[in-house]
Coordinates of C-alpha atoms in Angstrom, one line a residue:
X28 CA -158.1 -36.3 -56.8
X29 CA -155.1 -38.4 -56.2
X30 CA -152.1 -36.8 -57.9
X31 CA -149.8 -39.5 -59.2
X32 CA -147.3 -38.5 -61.9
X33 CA -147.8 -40.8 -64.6
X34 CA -144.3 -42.7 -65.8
X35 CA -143.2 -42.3 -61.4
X36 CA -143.3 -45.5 -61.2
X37 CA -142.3 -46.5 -64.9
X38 CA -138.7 -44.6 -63.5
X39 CA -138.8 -46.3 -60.0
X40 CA -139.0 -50.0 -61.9
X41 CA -136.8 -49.1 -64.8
X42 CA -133.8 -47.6 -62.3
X43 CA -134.3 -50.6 -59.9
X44 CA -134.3 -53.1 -62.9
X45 CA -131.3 -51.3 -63.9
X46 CA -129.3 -51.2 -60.4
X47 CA -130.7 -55.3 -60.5
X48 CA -128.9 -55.7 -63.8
X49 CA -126.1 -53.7 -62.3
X50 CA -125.8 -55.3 -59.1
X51 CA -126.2 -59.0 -60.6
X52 CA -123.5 -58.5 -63.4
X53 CA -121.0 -57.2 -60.4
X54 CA -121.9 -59.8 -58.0
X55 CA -121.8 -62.6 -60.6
X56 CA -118.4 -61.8 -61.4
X57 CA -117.6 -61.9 -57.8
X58 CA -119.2 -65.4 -57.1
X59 CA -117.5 -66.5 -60.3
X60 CA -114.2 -65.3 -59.1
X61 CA -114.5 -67.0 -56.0
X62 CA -116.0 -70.2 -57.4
X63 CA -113.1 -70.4 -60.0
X64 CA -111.3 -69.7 -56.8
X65 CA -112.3 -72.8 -55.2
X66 CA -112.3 -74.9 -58.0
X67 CA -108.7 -74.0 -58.7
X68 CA -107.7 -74.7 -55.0
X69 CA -109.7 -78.4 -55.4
X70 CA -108.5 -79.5 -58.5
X71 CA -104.9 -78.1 -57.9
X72 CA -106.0 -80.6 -54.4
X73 CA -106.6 -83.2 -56.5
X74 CA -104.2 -82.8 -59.1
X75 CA -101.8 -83.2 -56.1
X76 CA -102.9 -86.1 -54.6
X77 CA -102.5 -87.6 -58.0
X78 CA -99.3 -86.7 -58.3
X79 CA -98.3 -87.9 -54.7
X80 CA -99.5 -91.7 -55.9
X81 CA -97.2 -91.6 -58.9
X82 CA -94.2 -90.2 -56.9
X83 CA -94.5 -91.9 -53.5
X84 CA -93.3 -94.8 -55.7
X85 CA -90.2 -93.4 -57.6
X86 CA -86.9 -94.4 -55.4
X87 CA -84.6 -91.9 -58.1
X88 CA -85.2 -90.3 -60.9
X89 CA -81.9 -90.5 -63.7
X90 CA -80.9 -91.2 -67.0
X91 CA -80.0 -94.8 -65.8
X92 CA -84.0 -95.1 -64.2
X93 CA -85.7 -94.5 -68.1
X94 CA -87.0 -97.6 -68.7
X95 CA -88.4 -98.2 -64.8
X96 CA -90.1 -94.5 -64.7
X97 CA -91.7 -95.5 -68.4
X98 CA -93.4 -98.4 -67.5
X99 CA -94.5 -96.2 -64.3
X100 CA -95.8 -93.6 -66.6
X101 CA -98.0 -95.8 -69.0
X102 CA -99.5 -97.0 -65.6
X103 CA -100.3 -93.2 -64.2
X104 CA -101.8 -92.0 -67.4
X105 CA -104.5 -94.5 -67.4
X106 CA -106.0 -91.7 -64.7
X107 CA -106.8 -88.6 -65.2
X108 CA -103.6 -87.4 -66.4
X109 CA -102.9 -87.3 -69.7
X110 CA -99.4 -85.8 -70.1
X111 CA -96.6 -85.6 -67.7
X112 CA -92.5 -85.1 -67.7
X113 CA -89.8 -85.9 -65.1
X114 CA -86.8 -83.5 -64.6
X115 CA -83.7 -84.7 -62.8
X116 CA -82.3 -82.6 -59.9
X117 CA -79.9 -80.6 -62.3
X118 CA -83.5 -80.0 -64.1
X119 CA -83.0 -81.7 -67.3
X120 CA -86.1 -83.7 -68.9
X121 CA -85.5 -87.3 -68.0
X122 CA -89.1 -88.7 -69.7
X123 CA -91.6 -87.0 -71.2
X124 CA -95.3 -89.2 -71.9
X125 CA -98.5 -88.8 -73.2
X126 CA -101.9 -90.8 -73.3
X127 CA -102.4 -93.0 -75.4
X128 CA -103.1 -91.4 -79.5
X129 CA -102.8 -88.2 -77.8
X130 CA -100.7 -85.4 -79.1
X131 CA -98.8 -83.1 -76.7
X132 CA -101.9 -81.7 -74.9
X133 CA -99.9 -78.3 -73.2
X134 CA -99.8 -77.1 -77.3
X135 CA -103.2 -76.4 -76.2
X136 CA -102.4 -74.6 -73.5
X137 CA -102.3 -70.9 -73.2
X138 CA -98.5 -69.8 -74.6
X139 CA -97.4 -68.5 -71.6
X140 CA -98.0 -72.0 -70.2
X141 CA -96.8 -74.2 -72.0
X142 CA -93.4 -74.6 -70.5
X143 CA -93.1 -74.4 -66.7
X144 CA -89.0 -73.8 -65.7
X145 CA -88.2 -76.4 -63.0
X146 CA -87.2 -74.4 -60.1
X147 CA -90.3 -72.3 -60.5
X148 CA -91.9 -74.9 -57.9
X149 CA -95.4 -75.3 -56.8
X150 CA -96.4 -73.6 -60.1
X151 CA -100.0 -74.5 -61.3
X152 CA -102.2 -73.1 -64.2
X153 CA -105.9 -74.2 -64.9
X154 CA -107.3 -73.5 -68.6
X155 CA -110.7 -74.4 -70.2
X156 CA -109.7 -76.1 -73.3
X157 CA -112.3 -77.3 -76.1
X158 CA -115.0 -77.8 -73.0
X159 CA -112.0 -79.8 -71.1
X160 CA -110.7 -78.2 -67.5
X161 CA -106.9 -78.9 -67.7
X162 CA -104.8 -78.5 -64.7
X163 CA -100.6 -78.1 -65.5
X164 CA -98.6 -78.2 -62.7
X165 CA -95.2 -78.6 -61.6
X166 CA -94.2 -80.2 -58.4
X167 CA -90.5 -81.0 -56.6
X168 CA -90.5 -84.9 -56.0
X169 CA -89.3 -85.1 -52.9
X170 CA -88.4 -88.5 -50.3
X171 CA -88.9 -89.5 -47.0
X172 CA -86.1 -87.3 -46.1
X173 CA -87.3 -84.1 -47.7
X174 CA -84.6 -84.2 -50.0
X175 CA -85.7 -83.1 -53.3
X176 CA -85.1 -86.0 -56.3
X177 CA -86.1 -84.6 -59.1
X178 CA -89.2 -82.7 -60.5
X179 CA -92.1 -84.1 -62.5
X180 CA -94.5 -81.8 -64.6
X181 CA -98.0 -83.1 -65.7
X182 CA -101.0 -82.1 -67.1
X183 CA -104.4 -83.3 -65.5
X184 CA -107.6 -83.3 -67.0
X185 CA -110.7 -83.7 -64.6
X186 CA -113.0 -86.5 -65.4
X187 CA -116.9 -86.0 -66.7
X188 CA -118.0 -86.7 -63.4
X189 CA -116.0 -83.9 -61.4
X190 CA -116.4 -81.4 -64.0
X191 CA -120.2 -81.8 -63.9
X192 CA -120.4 -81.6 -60.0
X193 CA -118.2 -78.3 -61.0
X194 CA -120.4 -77.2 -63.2
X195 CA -123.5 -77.7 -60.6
X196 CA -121.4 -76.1 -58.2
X197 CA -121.0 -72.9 -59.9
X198 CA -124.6 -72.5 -61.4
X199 CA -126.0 -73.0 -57.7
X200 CA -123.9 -70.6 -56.5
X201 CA -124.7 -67.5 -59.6
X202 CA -128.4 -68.8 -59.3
X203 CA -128.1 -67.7 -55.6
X204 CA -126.2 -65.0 -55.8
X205 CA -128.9 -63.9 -59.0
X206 CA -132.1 -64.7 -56.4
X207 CA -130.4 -62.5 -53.3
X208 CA -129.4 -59.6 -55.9
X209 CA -133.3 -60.0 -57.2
X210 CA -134.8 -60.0 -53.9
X211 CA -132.6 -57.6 -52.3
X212 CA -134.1 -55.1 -55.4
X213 CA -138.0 -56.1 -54.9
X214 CA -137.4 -55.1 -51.5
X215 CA -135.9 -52.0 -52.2
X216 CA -138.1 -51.5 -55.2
X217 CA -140.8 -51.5 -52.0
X218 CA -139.2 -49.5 -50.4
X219 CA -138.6 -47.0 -53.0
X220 CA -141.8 -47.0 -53.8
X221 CA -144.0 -46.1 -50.1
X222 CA -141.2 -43.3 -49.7
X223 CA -141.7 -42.4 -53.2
X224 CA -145.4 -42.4 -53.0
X225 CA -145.2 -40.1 -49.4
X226 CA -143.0 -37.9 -51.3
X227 CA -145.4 -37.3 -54.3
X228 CA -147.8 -36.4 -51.6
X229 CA -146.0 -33.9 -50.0
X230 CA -144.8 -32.8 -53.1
X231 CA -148.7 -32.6 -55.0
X232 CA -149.3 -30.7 -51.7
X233 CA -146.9 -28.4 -52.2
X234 CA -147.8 -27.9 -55.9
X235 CA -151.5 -27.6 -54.9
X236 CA -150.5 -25.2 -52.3
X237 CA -148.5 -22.8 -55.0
X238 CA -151.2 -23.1 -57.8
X239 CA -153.8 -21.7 -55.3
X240 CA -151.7 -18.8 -54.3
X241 CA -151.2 -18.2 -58.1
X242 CA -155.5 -18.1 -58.5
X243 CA -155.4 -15.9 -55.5
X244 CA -153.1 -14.0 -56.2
X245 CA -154.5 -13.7 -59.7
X246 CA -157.8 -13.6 -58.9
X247 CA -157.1 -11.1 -56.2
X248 CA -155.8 -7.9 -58.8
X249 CA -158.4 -9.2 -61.5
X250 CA -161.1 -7.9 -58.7
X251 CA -159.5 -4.6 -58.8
X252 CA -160.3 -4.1 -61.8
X253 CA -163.8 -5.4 -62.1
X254 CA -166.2 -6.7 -59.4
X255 CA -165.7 -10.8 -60.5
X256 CA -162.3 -12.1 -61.0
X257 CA -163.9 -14.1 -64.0
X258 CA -161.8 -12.6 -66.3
X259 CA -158.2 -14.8 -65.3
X260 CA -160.1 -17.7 -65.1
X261 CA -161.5 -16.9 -69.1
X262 CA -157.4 -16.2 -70.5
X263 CA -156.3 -19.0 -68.2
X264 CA -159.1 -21.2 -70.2
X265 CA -158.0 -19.4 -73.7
X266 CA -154.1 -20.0 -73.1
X267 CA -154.9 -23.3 -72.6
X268 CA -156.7 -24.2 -75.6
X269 CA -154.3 -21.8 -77.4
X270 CA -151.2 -23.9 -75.8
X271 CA -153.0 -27.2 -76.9
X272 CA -153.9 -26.1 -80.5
X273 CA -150.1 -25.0 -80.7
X274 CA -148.6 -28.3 -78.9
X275 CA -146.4 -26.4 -76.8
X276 CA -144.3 -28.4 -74.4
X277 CA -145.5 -28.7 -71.2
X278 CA -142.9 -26.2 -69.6
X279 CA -144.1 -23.9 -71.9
X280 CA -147.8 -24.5 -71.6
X281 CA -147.4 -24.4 -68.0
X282 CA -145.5 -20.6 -68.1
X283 CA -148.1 -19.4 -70.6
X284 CA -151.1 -21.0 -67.8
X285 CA -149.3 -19.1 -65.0
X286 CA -148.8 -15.8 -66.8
X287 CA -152.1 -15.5 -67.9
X288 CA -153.5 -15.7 -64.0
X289 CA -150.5 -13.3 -63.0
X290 CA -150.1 -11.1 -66.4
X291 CA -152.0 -8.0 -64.4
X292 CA -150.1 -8.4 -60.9
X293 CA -148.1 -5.5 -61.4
X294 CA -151.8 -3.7 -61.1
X295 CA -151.9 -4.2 -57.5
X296 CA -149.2 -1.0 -57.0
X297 CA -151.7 1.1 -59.2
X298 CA -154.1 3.7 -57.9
X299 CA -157.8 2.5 -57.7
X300 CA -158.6 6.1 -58.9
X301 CA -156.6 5.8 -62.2
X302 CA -157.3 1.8 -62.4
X303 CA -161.0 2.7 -62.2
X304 CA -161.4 5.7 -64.2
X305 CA -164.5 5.0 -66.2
X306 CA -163.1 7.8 -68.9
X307 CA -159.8 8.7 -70.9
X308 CA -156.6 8.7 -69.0
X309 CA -154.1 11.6 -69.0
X310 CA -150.4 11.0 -70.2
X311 CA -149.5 10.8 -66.2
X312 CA -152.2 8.2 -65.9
X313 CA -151.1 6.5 -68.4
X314 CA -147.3 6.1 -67.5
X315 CA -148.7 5.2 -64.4
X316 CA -150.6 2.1 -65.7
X317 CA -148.1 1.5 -68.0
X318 CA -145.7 1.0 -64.9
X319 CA -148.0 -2.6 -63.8
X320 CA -145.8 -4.3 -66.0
X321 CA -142.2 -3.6 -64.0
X322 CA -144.1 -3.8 -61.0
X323 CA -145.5 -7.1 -62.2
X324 CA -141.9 -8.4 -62.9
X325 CA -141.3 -7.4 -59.6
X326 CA -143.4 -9.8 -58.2
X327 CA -143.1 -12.7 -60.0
X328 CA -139.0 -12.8 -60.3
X329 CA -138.9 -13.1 -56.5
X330 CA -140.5 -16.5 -56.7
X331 CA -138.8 -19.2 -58.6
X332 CA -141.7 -21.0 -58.9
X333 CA -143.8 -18.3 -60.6
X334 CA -140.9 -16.9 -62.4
X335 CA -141.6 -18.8 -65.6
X336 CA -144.8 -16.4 -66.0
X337 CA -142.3 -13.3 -66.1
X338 CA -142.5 -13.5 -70.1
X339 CA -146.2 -13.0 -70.2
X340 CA -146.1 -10.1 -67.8
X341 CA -143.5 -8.3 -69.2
X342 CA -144.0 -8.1 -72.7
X343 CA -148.1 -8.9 -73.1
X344 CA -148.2 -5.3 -73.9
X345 CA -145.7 -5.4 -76.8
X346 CA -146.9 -5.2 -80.0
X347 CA -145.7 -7.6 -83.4
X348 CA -144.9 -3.9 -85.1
X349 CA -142.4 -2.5 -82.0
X350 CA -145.2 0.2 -81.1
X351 CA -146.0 -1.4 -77.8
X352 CA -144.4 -1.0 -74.3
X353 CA -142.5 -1.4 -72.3
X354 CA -139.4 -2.2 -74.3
X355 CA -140.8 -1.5 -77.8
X356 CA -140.2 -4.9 -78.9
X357 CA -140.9 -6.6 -82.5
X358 CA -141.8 -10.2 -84.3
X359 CA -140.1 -12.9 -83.1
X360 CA -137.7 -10.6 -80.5
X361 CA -141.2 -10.8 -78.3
X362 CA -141.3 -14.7 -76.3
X363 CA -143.8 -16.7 -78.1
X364 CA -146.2 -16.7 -74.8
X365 CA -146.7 -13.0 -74.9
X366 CA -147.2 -12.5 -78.6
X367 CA -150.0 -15.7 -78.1
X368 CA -151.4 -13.8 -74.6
X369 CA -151.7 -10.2 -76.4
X370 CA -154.4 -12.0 -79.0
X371 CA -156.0 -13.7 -75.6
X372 CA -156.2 -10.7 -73.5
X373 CA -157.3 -8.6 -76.1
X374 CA -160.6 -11.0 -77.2
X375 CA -161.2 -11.4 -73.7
X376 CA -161.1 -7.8 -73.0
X377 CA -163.3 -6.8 -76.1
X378 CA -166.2 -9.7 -75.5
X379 CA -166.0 -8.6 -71.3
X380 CA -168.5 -6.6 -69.6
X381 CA -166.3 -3.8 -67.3
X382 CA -167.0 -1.2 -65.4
X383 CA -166.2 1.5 -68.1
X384 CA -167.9 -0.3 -71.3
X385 CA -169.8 -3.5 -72.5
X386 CA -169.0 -6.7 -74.0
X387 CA -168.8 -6.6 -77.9
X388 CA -170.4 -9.3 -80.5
X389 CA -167.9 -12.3 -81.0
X390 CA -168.0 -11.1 -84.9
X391 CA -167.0 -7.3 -83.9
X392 CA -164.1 -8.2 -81.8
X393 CA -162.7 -10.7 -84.6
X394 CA -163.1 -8.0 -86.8
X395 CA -160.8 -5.7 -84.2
X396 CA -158.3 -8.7 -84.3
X397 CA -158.0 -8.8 -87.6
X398 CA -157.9 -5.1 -88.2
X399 CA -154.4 -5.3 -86.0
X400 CA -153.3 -8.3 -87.6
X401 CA -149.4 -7.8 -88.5
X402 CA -149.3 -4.4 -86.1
X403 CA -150.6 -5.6 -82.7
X404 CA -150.8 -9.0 -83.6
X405 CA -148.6 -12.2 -84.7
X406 CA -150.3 -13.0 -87.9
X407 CA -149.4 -17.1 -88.0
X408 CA -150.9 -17.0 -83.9
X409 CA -154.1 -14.9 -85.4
X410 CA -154.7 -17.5 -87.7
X411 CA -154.8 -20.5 -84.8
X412 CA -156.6 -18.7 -82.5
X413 CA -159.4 -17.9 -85.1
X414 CA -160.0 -21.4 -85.7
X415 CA -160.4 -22.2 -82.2
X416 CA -162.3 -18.8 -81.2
X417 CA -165.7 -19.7 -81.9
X418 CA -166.3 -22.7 -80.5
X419 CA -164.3 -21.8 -77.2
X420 CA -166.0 -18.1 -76.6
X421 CA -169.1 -20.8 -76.6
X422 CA -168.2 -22.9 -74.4
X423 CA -166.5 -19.9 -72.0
X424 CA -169.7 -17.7 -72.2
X425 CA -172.4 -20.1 -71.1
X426 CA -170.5 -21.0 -68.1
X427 CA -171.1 -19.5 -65.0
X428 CA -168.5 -17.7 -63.1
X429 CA -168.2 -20.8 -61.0
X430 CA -168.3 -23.8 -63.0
X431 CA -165.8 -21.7 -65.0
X432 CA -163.3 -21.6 -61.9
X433 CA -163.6 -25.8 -61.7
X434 CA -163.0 -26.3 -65.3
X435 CA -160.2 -24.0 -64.9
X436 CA -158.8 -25.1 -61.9
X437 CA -159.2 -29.3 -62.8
X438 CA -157.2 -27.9 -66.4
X439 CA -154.6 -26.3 -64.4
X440 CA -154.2 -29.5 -61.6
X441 CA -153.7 -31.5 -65.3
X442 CA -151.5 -29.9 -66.3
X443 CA -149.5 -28.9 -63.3
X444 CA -149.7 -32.1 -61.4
X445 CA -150.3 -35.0 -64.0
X446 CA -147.9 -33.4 -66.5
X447 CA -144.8 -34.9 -67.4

């Protein structure tokens, strides 16, 4: 039987998709960053060279040079600028010009923007504005000499044309970015998935491995007391049905499995002589059978893996009134899988053949049940288990002791191994 836990690979696909979503949200931010990185650098490069054409041809820039520097203006903002100003070298606005119908574009501007100090050379800001990518910078204009003649401040807007190839540039380089991020996570989801599969192995080894120890370990004491170990395999097949009719969770259906094949292992540090004493025990004897269930505890709380059976083997032999033992506990102050085990033990016990007595009539041990119902017995649990009794003792009792043990055994590997 291949042992594959059922949502293992829902988890593998969902965390991968997950780390993809991740992984592509981070890295697109990156490749945006850089890409508005490089389109900042090549329209601040192009802004520039603009600016250089409209400069290169300004001898001085003064109060006395207005009406030469206007008719340079209306010339320069037929191209892609659409605002510019020119500051004398004591940085006072000389000209200030817009294109044509157009209003002051840098009111569109982000606030912080819309002024730029001369002085603050070099100073260049880049804003999407109403689907437009506006460039504002401010440059030194300088002559052949180096000497600085003034400063002129403009505002560039970049053509259909560049923007689109912009705009291709940057969706080519996410859509990348996207495929390398998805790719990268198929191949780890591949990955992930042969080391996750060679772990589930190993691990429904190991799981395998532990539940036969429990049926031998189990089965092992139940011989002690009888000559077939049938009896474990019978509760084990009663808890489950019990566990299913109650819709336990499966941590608690799982405990309730595992203490009914360990609630006797206690029995292994008990005399064969008082164990098999086909007649009525002595006080002594009796303390000394009563002392299975410590010894029981014993055993199973030195194995985390069979320590969630510890509340069937302790307290199976309480009773719902407090007369049990060994703690003399009452109602609901007794875990749920040992008041639900006491009904199942008891049935199986009554309707067994052992070495001391024989079985009983499915109607006469009912009728023992129900004569304990509210002292010995949860009355609610009573109630479940006797609509599931009949039909299961029928099933149970025209099994053989060995196709019992691999109806048992494939329940248990379902629940154990396929369970969530």
């Amino acid at each position: 039987m291949k042992i594959v836990p059922a949502n293992v690979n829902r988890t593998v696909i969902t965390r991968v998709a997950v780390a993809w979503a991740a992984l592509s949200l981070l890295a697109s931010a990156g490749m945006f960053y850089v890409e508005l990185g490089r389109v900042n650098r090549m329209v601040f490069g192009l802004t520039t060279n603009e600016t250089k054409r409209f400069t290169e041809h300004i001898e001085a820039i003064g109060p006395e040079h207005v009406g030469v520097l206007e008719t340079q203006a209306d010339e320069f903002l037929r191209g892609d600028f659409i605002s510019l100003r020119l500051y004398g070298v004591d940085k006072k606005k000389i000209l200030e010009a817009f294109d044509a119908g157009m209003e002051d574009p840098r009111r569109r501007l982000p606030e912080h923007v819309h002024d730029l100090a001369p002085g603050e050379t070099d100073h260049h800001h880049m804003s999407w504005v109403d689907g437009r990518l506006l460039m504002q910078v401010l440059l030194p204009v300088a002559g052949n000499n180096g000497v600085v003649r003034g400063y002129f401040e403009g505002v560039y807007a970049v053509n259909a044309g560049t923007l689109g190839d912009i705009k291709a540039g940057m969706t080519a380089g996410l859509a990348l970015t996207l495929g390398i991020v998805l790719v990268t996570a198929v191949v780890l989801y591949s990955v992930i998935a042969v080391l996750n599969r060679s772990l589930i192995g190993l691990s429904a080894d190991l799981l395998k491995s532990n539940i036969e120890l429990m049926e031998v370990l189990g089965s092992a004491i139940a011989l002690r007391d009888s000559d077939t170990d049938a009896h474990n395999y019978r509760v084990t097949a009663y808890a489950m049905e019990m566990g299913r009719a109650l819709q336990l969770p499966a941590r608690q259906l799982r405990d309730l499995i595992a203490g009914a094949f360990l609630h006797d292992a206690g029995k292994i540090g008990v005399s064969d002589t008082i164990l098999l004493k086909p007649g009525p025990l002595t006080p002594a004897e009796m303390e000394s059978i009563r002392r299975h269930v410590s010894l029981g505890v014993g055993i199973v709380a030195n194995s985390s893996w069979l320590r969630g059976a510890r509340d069937v083997v302790e307290f199976h032999h309480e009773k719902f009134d407090g007369s049990g033992y060994l703690k003399g506990l009452a109602n609901g102050a007794i875990p749920l899988g040992a008041r639900i085990f006491a009904i199942i033990d008891v049935f199986d016990a009554l309707t067994s053949r052992r070495p001391y007595k024989e079985p009983l009539a499915f109607d006469e041990a009912i009728a023992i049940l129900e004569r304990d119902r509210g002292t010995h017995f949860d009355p609610p649990l009573l109630d479940v288990f006797r609509g599931i009794a009949a039909e299961l003792h029928g099933r149970v009792s025209a099994c053989d002791d060995a196709a019992l043990r691999r109806i048992v055994r494939s329940r248990v590997a379902e629940y154990f191994l396929l369970a969530d």
